[in-house]
Amino acid sequence: MNRRLTALTGSAVLALTALLPAAAHAQAAAKPDPTKPGATVPGTNRKITAAQANACFVWQGGVTASGGHHFSDPTATTPPTVPDDWTDAGVFKPGQIRLSARQTIEPDISGTDRYGYVVIGDSLYYSYYQVYGDGTIDNRSLSRVGGGWGSFTFLETSEYESPDNAPKKFYRSTSYALRNDGVLFRWNMGSKGWQATGSYKGFSAVKTMTLIAKTPTYDTFLANTRGGALYTIRIPSASPMKPVVKQVRTRSWQGFETLSAMGCGNYGSLLLAVDKDTQKAYLYAVGHANGLSTVIQSRGEVKSNFNDPVSFRWVTIPVYDTANGE
């Protein structure tokens, strides 16, 4: 399906024409949930076991220094394990990607489609490619959206799609970007393209953040600060943009350059926190966010490499990428 996306960032008009897999949209036909037991782990021939699914895992991604796309699945077993770890080399040029939003990895009849937004230098791009069953990479494309992204330090997208059994189907696609002066920007993406829907000052202390909840009416990020505190940032979808910030912890979280969360259970999240200076990573089971009363349980250190220059989370199509952490 060809879609033309347009967006307004300040005075810059952004435009994109991209071939997006049909299953990425609310009108798509249902597919089996690729995160459940028996589904194939992306990029492998291994099946997700019931034990792994019950323990919860994070589909962590990265862009390597040489331009490869990295996948691993840290799992909250005792102790934590990483059953799968692979890299597809040559997806990008060495050092080309500066920022990455979440990347969708979607099975198709011949392999997988992989797509999402990245920042190269001062410009935003839509990245797309296919990987066949034998590992061959094909149909690579980088479609330039627009400029003016040189001062942004964080980029993420949130796609909410109601479950297949919902009485009324609902789909929402929103992007967020944090600028280096602490201003958080928001765009809605739909049939009319990217539309700026607000910005909000006051986030200059934020080091990084990760999406823990997406609903028809709001998104919620979990963010750490350079001073060590941990906060939730709920952003209602209504305009004007008015985030609701709640403190979750007061200290000790300043060392993490990467936070990456994936839904765990009905209302919680499994959080991967990476300290790239010490090259250590830890898993935390995070209960339904409720300010300082939020339950956070350490599951231990993950003995693996999460030090790619650019980090992101791999996701499935939005109907299965549930996030109910707040």
mmCIF file of C-alpha atoms in Angstrom:
data_model
loop_
_atom_site.group_PDB
_atom_site.id
_atom_site.type_symbol
_atom_site.label_atom_id
_atom_site.label_comp_id
_atom_site.label_asym_id
_atom_site.label_seq_id
_atom_site.Cartn_x
_atom_site.Cartn_y
_atom_site.Cartn_z
ATOM 1 C CA MET A 1 0.000 0.000 0.000
ATOM 2 C CA ASN A 2 1.494 3.342 -1.006
ATOM 3 C CA ARG A 3 1.062 6.077 1.556
ATOM 4 C CA ARG A 4 2.220 9.669 1.433
ATOM 5 C CA LEU A 5 3.138 11.030 4.827
ATOM 6 C CA THR A 6 3.628 14.719 5.471
ATOM 7 C CA ALA A 7 4.699 16.460 8.637
ATOM 8 C CA LEU A 8 5.418 19.959 9.852
ATOM 9 C CA THR A 9 8.405 20.474 12.160
ATOM 10 C CA GLY A 10 8.764 24.181 12.934
ATOM 11 C CA SER A 11 8.751 25.729 9.503
ATOM 12 C CA ALA A 12 10.009 22.630 7.704
ATOM 13 C CA VAL A 13 7.554 20.565 5.710
ATOM 14 C CA LEU A 14 8.342 16.857 5.766
ATOM 15 C CA ALA A 15 7.186 14.492 3.057
ATOM 16 C CA LEU A 16 7.555 10.768 2.541
ATOM 17 C CA THR A 17 6.356 8.177 0.089
ATOM 18 C CA ALA A 18 6.909 4.640 1.359
ATOM 19 C CA LEU A 19 5.702 1.134 0.705
ATOM 20 C CA LEU A 20 4.347 -0.012 4.067
ATOM 21 C CA PRO A 21 3.306 -3.631 4.650
ATOM 22 C CA ALA A 22 -0.470 -3.855 4.820
ATOM 23 C CA ALA A 23 -0.426 -5.562 8.201
ATOM 24 C CA ALA A 24 0.992 -2.417 9.764
ATOM 25 C CA HIS A 25 -2.418 -0.775 9.599
ATOM 26 C CA ALA A 26 -5.678 -1.231 11.407
ATOM 27 C CA GLN A 27 -7.411 -2.607 8.330
ATOM 28 C CA ALA A 28 -4.969 -5.523 8.077
ATOM 29 C CA ALA A 29 -6.010 -9.135 8.355
ATOM 30 C CA ALA A 30 -5.265 -10.803 11.679
ATOM 31 C CA LYS A 31 -2.100 -12.873 12.022
ATOM 32 C CA PRO A 32 -1.004 -15.249 14.791
ATOM 33 C CA ASP A 33 0.545 -13.452 17.772
ATOM 34 C CA PRO A 34 4.325 -13.733 17.194
ATOM 35 C CA THR A 35 5.153 -13.195 20.894
ATOM 36 C CA LYS A 36 3.324 -16.274 22.225
ATOM 37 C CA PRO A 37 4.604 -19.830 22.816
ATOM 38 C CA GLY A 38 5.096 -21.726 19.576
ATOM 39 C CA ALA A 39 5.762 -18.618 17.491
ATOM 40 C CA THR A 40 9.105 -18.377 15.723
ATOM 41 C CA VAL A 41 11.695 -16.088 17.299
ATOM 42 C CA PRO A 42 12.412 -13.311 14.749
ATOM 43 C CA GLY A 43 15.432 -14.021 12.570
ATOM 44 C CA THR A 44 15.755 -17.637 13.743
ATOM 45 C CA ASN A 45 14.207 -21.075 13.325
ATOM 46 C CA ARG A 46 13.691 -21.454 17.086
ATOM 47 C CA LYS A 47 10.249 -21.441 18.672
ATOM 48 C CA ILE A 48 9.337 -19.371 21.724
ATOM 49 C CA THR A 49 8.899 -21.809 24.590
ATOM 50 C CA ALA A 50 6.165 -21.598 27.215
ATOM 51 C CA ALA A 51 8.839 -21.110 29.882
ATOM 52 C CA GLN A 52 10.338 -18.149 28.040
ATOM 53 C CA ALA A 53 6.941 -16.543 27.434
ATOM 54 C CA ASN A 54 5.956 -16.983 31.094
ATOM 55 C CA ALA A 55 9.236 -15.464 32.269
ATOM 56 C CA CYS A 56 8.801 -12.448 29.911
ATOM 57 C CA PHE A 57 11.432 -11.044 27.567
ATOM 58 C CA VAL A 58 12.461 -7.878 25.737
ATOM 59 C CA TRP A 59 13.101 -7.779 22.002
ATOM 60 C CA GLN A 60 16.110 -5.471 22.198
ATOM 61 C CA GLY A 61 17.581 -3.940 19.062
ATOM 62 C CA GLY A 62 20.608 -1.963 18.077
ATOM 63 C CA VAL A 63 22.489 -0.533 15.135
ATOM 64 C CA THR A 64 26.103 -1.674 15.329
ATOM 65 C CA ALA A 65 29.106 0.547 14.572
ATOM 66 C CA SER A 66 29.460 -1.231 11.217
ATOM 67 C CA GLY A 67 25.796 -0.649 10.293
ATOM 68 C CA GLY A 68 24.301 -4.025 11.168
ATOM 69 C CA HIS A 69 20.888 -4.590 12.724
ATOM 70 C CA HIS A 70 21.230 -6.400 16.060
ATOM 71 C CA PHE A 71 18.553 -8.477 17.826
ATOM 72 C CA SER A 72 18.594 -10.128 21.245
ATOM 73 C CA ASP A 73 15.909 -11.318 23.643
ATOM 74 C CA PRO A 74 17.004 -10.905 27.283
ATOM 75 C CA THR A 75 14.653 -13.095 29.299
ATOM 76 C CA ALA A 76 13.771 -12.862 32.993
ATOM 77 C CA THR A 77 14.710 -16.401 33.910
ATOM 78 C CA THR A 78 16.741 -17.050 37.086
ATOM 79 C CA PRO A 79 19.405 -15.954 36.357
ATOM 80 C CA PRO A 80 18.519 -13.876 33.265
ATOM 81 C CA THR A 81 19.414 -15.434 29.920
ATOM 82 C CA VAL A 82 19.602 -14.369 26.268
ATOM 83 C CA PRO A 83 18.390 -17.351 24.195
ATOM 84 C CA ASP A 84 18.821 -15.577 20.856
ATOM 85 C CA ASP A 85 21.373 -13.045 19.629
ATOM 86 C CA TRP A 86 21.982 -12.262 15.983
ATOM 87 C CA THR A 87 23.085 -9.429 13.686
ATOM 88 C CA ASP A 88 22.229 -8.815 10.039
ATOM 89 C CA ALA A 89 25.286 -7.100 8.614
ATOM 90 C CA GLY A 90 25.264 -4.332 6.040
ATOM 91 C CA VAL A 91 21.770 -2.932 6.601
ATOM 92 C CA PHE A 92 23.217 0.589 6.861
ATOM 93 C CA LYS A 93 26.588 2.214 6.216
ATOM 94 C CA PRO A 94 29.052 2.273 9.138
ATOM 95 C CA GLY A 95 28.185 5.093 11.531
ATOM 96 C CA GLN A 96 25.272 6.233 9.355
ATOM 97 C CA ILE A 97 22.400 6.043 11.872
ATOM 98 C CA ARG A 98 22.274 8.560 14.722
ATOM 99 C CA LEU A 99 18.847 7.784 16.246
ATOM 100 C CA SER A 100 16.283 5.033 15.782
ATOM 101 C CA ALA A 101 12.662 4.684 16.801
ATOM 102 C CA ARG A 102 11.268 1.199 17.377
ATOM 103 C CA GLN A 103 11.557 -1.045 14.325
ATOM 104 C CA THR A 104 8.793 -3.433 13.281
ATOM 105 C CA ILE A 105 9.773 -6.976 12.340
ATOM 106 C CA GLU A 106 6.842 -8.610 10.556
ATOM 107 C CA PRO A 107 6.773 -12.164 9.168
ATOM 108 C CA ASP A 108 5.742 -12.561 5.555
ATOM 109 C CA ILE A 109 5.528 -15.513 3.198
ATOM 110 C CA SER A 110 9.219 -15.325 2.217
ATOM 111 C CA GLY A 111 10.839 -14.129 5.437
ATOM 112 C CA THR A 112 10.363 -10.855 7.323
ATOM 113 C CA ASP A 113 9.664 -7.207 6.553
ATOM 114 C CA ARG A 114 11.520 -4.706 8.748
ATOM 115 C CA TYR A 115 10.671 -1.031 8.912
ATOM 116 C CA GLY A 116 10.663 2.105 11.020
ATOM 117 C CA TYR A 117 12.053 5.631 11.387
ATOM 118 C CA VAL A 118 15.710 6.585 11.793
ATOM 119 C CA VAL A 119 17.703 9.821 11.928
ATOM 120 C CA ILE A 120 20.758 10.214 9.705
ATOM 121 C CA GLY A 121 22.689 13.388 10.433
ATOM 122 C CA ASP A 122 20.171 16.217 10.322
ATOM 123 C CA SER A 123 17.423 14.297 8.502
ATOM 124 C CA LEU A 124 14.606 11.889 9.342
ATOM 125 C CA TYR A 125 14.201 8.799 7.147
ATOM 126 C CA TYR A 126 11.813 5.887 6.801
ATOM 127 C CA SER A 127 13.808 2.640 6.598
ATOM 128 C CA TYR A 128 12.465 -0.509 4.970
ATOM 129 C CA TYR A 129 13.956 -3.821 3.862
ATOM 130 C CA GLN A 130 13.115 -7.505 3.546
ATOM 131 C CA VAL A 131 15.052 -10.526 4.763
ATOM 132 C CA TYR A 132 14.404 -13.857 3.063
ATOM 133 C CA GLY A 133 14.535 -17.224 4.755
ATOM 134 C CA ASP A 134 18.133 -17.797 3.596
ATOM 135 C CA GLY A 135 19.255 -14.498 5.164
ATOM 136 C CA THR A 136 19.396 -12.500 1.930
ATOM 137 C CA ILE A 137 18.556 -8.805 2.380
ATOM 138 C CA ASP A 138 16.475 -7.276 -0.424
ATOM 139 C CA ASN A 139 14.439 -4.196 -1.340
ATOM 140 C CA ARG A 140 16.337 -1.863 0.983
ATOM 141 C CA SER A 141 15.177 1.726 0.947
ATOM 142 C CA LEU A 142 15.782 4.891 2.938
ATOM 143 C CA SER A 143 13.099 7.471 2.146
ATOM 144 C CA ARG A 144 13.960 10.955 3.345
ATOM 145 C CA VAL A 145 11.201 12.631 5.332
ATOM 146 C CA GLY A 146 12.807 15.972 6.051
ATOM 147 C CA GLY A 147 15.522 17.991 7.771
ATOM 148 C CA GLY A 148 15.904 19.848 11.033
ATOM 149 C CA TRP A 149 16.646 16.804 13.222
ATOM 150 C CA GLY A 150 20.238 17.566 14.195
ATOM 151 C CA SER A 151 19.332 18.804 17.685
ATOM 152 C CA PHE A 152 17.099 15.871 18.630
ATOM 153 C CA THR A 153 18.392 13.280 21.111
ATOM 154 C CA PHE A 154 15.492 10.810 21.300
ATOM 155 C CA LEU A 155 12.908 9.469 18.845
ATOM 156 C CA GLU A 156 10.061 7.012 19.402
ATOM 157 C CA THR A 157 6.775 6.015 17.830
ATOM 158 C CA SER A 158 3.639 4.620 19.459
ATOM 159 C CA GLU A 159 1.111 2.650 17.434
ATOM 160 C CA TYR A 160 -2.040 1.564 19.220
ATOM 161 C CA GLU A 161 -4.437 -0.873 17.581
ATOM 162 C CA SER A 162 -7.405 -2.372 19.405
ATOM 163 C CA PRO A 163 -7.509 -6.163 19.795
ATOM 164 C CA ASP A 164 -9.051 -8.255 17.031
ATOM 165 C CA ASN A 165 -12.000 -9.142 19.292
ATOM 166 C CA ALA A 166 -12.752 -5.530 20.234
ATOM 167 C CA PRO A 167 -16.327 -4.447 19.443
ATOM 168 C CA LYS A 168 -15.016 -1.351 17.695
ATOM 169 C CA LYS A 169 -11.688 -1.119 15.880
ATOM 170 C CA PHE A 170 -9.423 1.803 16.744
ATOM 171 C CA TYR A 171 -5.986 2.756 15.434
ATOM 172 C CA ARG A 172 -3.675 5.590 16.429
ATOM 173 C CA SER A 173 -0.076 6.327 15.379
ATOM 174 C CA THR A 174 1.957 8.968 17.206
ATOM 175 C CA SER A 175 5.602 10.012 17.165
ATOM 176 C CA TYR A 176 7.605 11.753 19.885
ATOM 177 C CA ALA A 177 11.022 13.407 19.787
ATOM 178 C CA LEU A 178 13.052 15.077 22.528
ATOM 179 C CA ARG A 179 15.218 18.048 21.571
ATOM 180 C CA ASN A 180 18.492 18.826 23.342
ATOM 181 C CA ASP A 181 16.950 21.860 25.059
ATOM 182 C CA GLY A 182 14.402 19.670 26.841
ATOM 183 C CA VAL A 183 11.402 20.310 24.603
ATOM 184 C CA LEU A 184 9.319 17.216 23.835
ATOM 185 C CA PHE A 185 7.505 17.265 20.465
ATOM 186 C CA ARG A 186 4.538 15.199 19.271
ATOM 187 C CA TRP A 187 3.066 14.353 15.868
ATOM 188 C CA ASN A 188 0.050 12.274 14.864
ATOM 189 C CA MET A 189 0.467 10.146 11.746
ATOM 190 C CA GLY A 190 -2.528 9.236 9.627
ATOM 191 C CA SER A 191 -4.055 9.451 6.165
ATOM 192 C CA LYS A 192 -3.125 13.158 6.033
ATOM 193 C CA GLY A 193 0.468 12.418 6.962
ATOM 194 C CA TRP A 194 2.433 13.742 9.919
ATOM 195 C CA GLN A 195 0.617 16.486 11.793
ATOM 196 C CA ALA A 196 2.268 18.409 14.625
ATOM 197 C CA THR A 197 0.036 18.159 17.702
ATOM 198 C CA GLY A 198 2.047 19.942 20.327
ATOM 199 C CA SER A 199 5.251 20.401 22.262
ATOM 200 C CA TYR A 200 6.112 20.820 25.922
ATOM 201 C CA LYS A 201 9.114 22.304 27.704
ATOM 202 C CA GLY A 202 10.766 21.126 30.890
ATOM 203 C CA PHE A 203 12.453 17.801 30.101
ATOM 204 C CA SER A 204 16.087 18.934 29.945
ATOM 205 C CA ALA A 205 16.993 16.651 32.894
ATOM 206 C CA VAL A 206 15.789 13.512 31.068
ATOM 207 C CA LYS A 207 18.577 11.141 30.058
ATOM 208 C CA THR A 208 16.478 8.596 28.175
ATOM 209 C CA MET A 209 13.034 7.019 28.249
ATOM 210 C CA THR A 210 10.989 4.064 27.058
ATOM 211 C CA LEU A 211 7.333 3.540 26.207
ATOM 212 C CA ILE A 212 5.491 1.464 28.855
ATOM 213 C CA ALA A 213 1.826 2.162 28.019
ATOM 214 C CA LYS A 214 -0.233 2.974 24.949
ATOM 215 C CA THR A 215 -4.008 3.252 24.921
ATOM 216 C CA PRO A 216 -6.633 4.952 22.737
ATOM 217 C CA THR A 217 -6.328 8.107 24.859
ATOM 218 C CA TYR A 218 -2.741 8.354 26.139
ATOM 219 C CA ASP A 219 0.859 7.130 25.950
ATOM 220 C CA THR A 220 3.166 6.762 28.956
ATOM 221 C CA PHE A 221 6.951 6.807 29.042
ATOM 222 C CA LEU A 222 9.258 5.712 31.854
ATOM 223 C CA ALA A 223 12.191 8.150 32.020
ATOM 224 C CA ASN A 224 15.361 8.481 34.069
ATOM 225 C CA THR A 225 17.105 11.774 34.826
ATOM 226 C CA ARG A 226 20.755 12.744 35.058
ATOM 227 C CA GLY A 227 20.159 13.299 38.766
ATOM 228 C CA GLY A 228 19.109 9.669 39.258
ATOM 229 C CA ALA A 229 15.324 9.922 39.589
ATOM 230 C CA LEU A 230 12.819 7.786 37.698
ATOM 231 C CA TYR A 231 9.523 9.219 36.431
ATOM 232 C CA THR A 232 6.483 8.278 34.406
ATOM 233 C CA ILE A 233 5.416 10.796 31.753
ATOM 234 C CA ARG A 234 1.802 10.269 30.700
ATOM 235 C CA ILE A 235 0.878 12.168 27.527
ATOM 236 C CA PRO A 236 -2.875 12.345 26.827
ATOM 237 C CA SER A 237 -3.711 12.276 23.126
ATOM 238 C CA ALA A 238 -5.889 15.386 23.482
ATOM 239 C CA SER A 239 -4.674 18.845 22.528
ATOM 240 C CA PRO A 240 -3.114 20.979 23.823
ATOM 241 C CA MET A 241 -0.317 18.646 24.859
ATOM 242 C CA LYS A 242 -0.218 18.459 28.693
ATOM 243 C CA PRO A 243 2.046 15.689 30.077
ATOM 244 C CA VAL A 244 1.374 14.346 33.564
ATOM 245 C CA VAL A 245 4.653 13.590 35.387
ATOM 246 C CA LYS A 246 4.918 11.338 38.460
ATOM 247 C CA GLN A 247 8.034 10.369 40.369
ATOM 248 C CA VAL A 248 8.596 6.619 40.644
ATOM 249 C CA ARG A 249 12.025 6.544 42.340
ATOM 250 C CA THR A 250 14.146 9.351 43.799
ATOM 251 C CA ARG A 251 17.703 8.140 43.171
ATOM 252 C CA SER A 252 20.183 5.599 41.693
ATOM 253 C CA TRP A 253 18.921 5.480 38.077
ATOM 254 C CA GLN A 254 21.311 8.031 36.539
ATOM 255 C CA GLY A 255 23.782 5.487 35.159
ATOM 256 C CA PHE A 256 21.565 4.057 32.437
ATOM 257 C CA GLU A 257 21.898 5.314 28.859
ATOM 258 C CA THR A 258 19.299 2.846 27.560
ATOM 259 C CA LEU A 259 15.891 1.914 28.965
ATOM 260 C CA SER A 260 13.856 -0.583 26.967
ATOM 261 C CA ALA A 261 10.523 -2.039 28.122
ATOM 262 C CA MET A 262 8.194 -4.724 26.798
ATOM 263 C CA GLY A 263 4.807 -5.692 28.195
ATOM 264 C CA CYS A 264 4.842 -8.457 30.814
ATOM 265 C CA GLY A 265 1.623 -9.980 32.107
ATOM 266 C CA ASN A 266 -1.626 -8.030 31.921
ATOM 267 C CA TYR A 267 -0.478 -4.774 33.505
ATOM 268 C CA GLY A 268 3.302 -4.799 33.966
ATOM 269 C CA SER A 269 6.534 -4.383 32.025
ATOM 270 C CA LEU A 270 9.903 -6.066 31.812
ATOM 271 C CA LEU A 271 12.547 -3.330 31.778
ATOM 272 C CA LEU A 272 16.058 -3.652 30.361
ATOM 273 C CA ALA A 273 18.415 -0.979 31.740
ATOM 274 C CA VAL A 274 21.870 -0.613 30.168
ATOM 275 C CA ASP A 275 24.865 1.270 31.591
ATOM 276 C CA LYS A 276 27.146 1.664 28.582
ATOM 277 C CA ASP A 277 29.983 3.141 30.675
ATOM 278 C CA THR A 278 30.338 -0.002 32.791
ATOM 279 C CA GLN A 279 29.003 -2.256 29.993
ATOM 280 C CA LYS A 280 26.509 -3.814 32.364
ATOM 281 C CA ALA A 281 22.797 -4.468 31.833
ATOM 282 C CA TYR A 282 20.027 -5.410 34.241
ATOM 283 C CA LEU A 283 16.441 -6.646 34.050
ATOM 284 C CA TYR A 284 13.657 -5.282 36.265
ATOM 285 C CA ALA A 285 10.084 -6.455 36.634
ATOM 286 C CA VAL A 286 8.014 -3.267 36.848
ATOM 287 C CA GLY A 287 4.463 -3.457 38.129
ATOM 288 C CA HIS A 288 1.606 -1.245 36.977
ATOM 289 C CA ALA A 289 2.976 2.279 37.423
ATOM 290 C CA ASN A 290 1.580 4.114 40.446
ATOM 291 C CA GLY A 291 4.062 6.823 41.403
ATOM 292 C CA LEU A 292 6.323 6.024 44.353
ATOM 293 C CA SER A 293 4.184 2.954 45.117
ATOM 294 C CA THR A 294 5.228 1.285 41.855
ATOM 295 C CA VAL A 295 6.682 -2.173 42.477
ATOM 296 C CA ILE A 296 10.106 -2.668 40.871
ATOM 297 C CA GLN A 297 11.887 -5.986 41.357
ATOM 298 C CA SER A 298 15.439 -6.590 40.171
ATOM 299 C CA ARG A 299 15.764 -9.808 38.167
ATOM 300 C CA GLY A 300 19.558 -9.564 38.010
ATOM 301 C CA GLU A 301 22.340 -8.732 35.605
ATOM 302 C CA VAL A 302 22.108 -9.852 31.979
ATOM 303 C CA LYS A 303 25.419 -11.253 30.751
ATOM 304 C CA SER A 304 25.354 -10.058 27.156
ATOM 305 C CA ASN A 305 26.428 -7.163 24.941
ATOM 306 C CA PHE A 306 24.002 -4.223 24.660
ATOM 307 C CA ASN A 307 26.563 -1.554 23.806
ATOM 308 C CA ASP A 308 25.588 -0.790 20.219
ATOM 309 C CA PRO A 309 25.988 2.942 19.422
ATOM 310 C CA VAL A 310 22.253 3.189 18.668
ATOM 311 C CA SER A 311 19.606 1.308 20.654
ATOM 312 C CA PHE A 312 15.912 0.681 19.984
ATOM 313 C CA ARG A 313 13.294 -2.010 20.553
ATOM 314 C CA TRP A 314 12.096 -4.459 17.950
ATOM 315 C CA VAL A 315 8.293 -4.734 17.893
ATOM 316 C CA THR A 316 5.661 -6.825 16.221
ATOM 317 C CA ILE A 317 2.642 -5.334 14.438
ATOM 318 C CA PRO A 318 0.776 -3.024 16.836
ATOM 319 C CA VAL A 319 -2.219 -5.237 17.601
ATOM 320 C CA TYR A 320 0.176 -7.635 19.362
ATOM 321 C CA ASP A 321 2.622 -5.090 20.769
ATOM 322 C CA THR A 322 0.625 -4.518 23.940
ATOM 323 C CA ALA A 323 1.792 -2.068 26.597
ATOM 324 C CA ASN A 324 -0.382 -1.671 29.687
ATOM 325 C CA GLY A 325 2.242 -0.519 32.170
ATOM 326 C CA GLU A 326 0.368 2.562 33.405
#
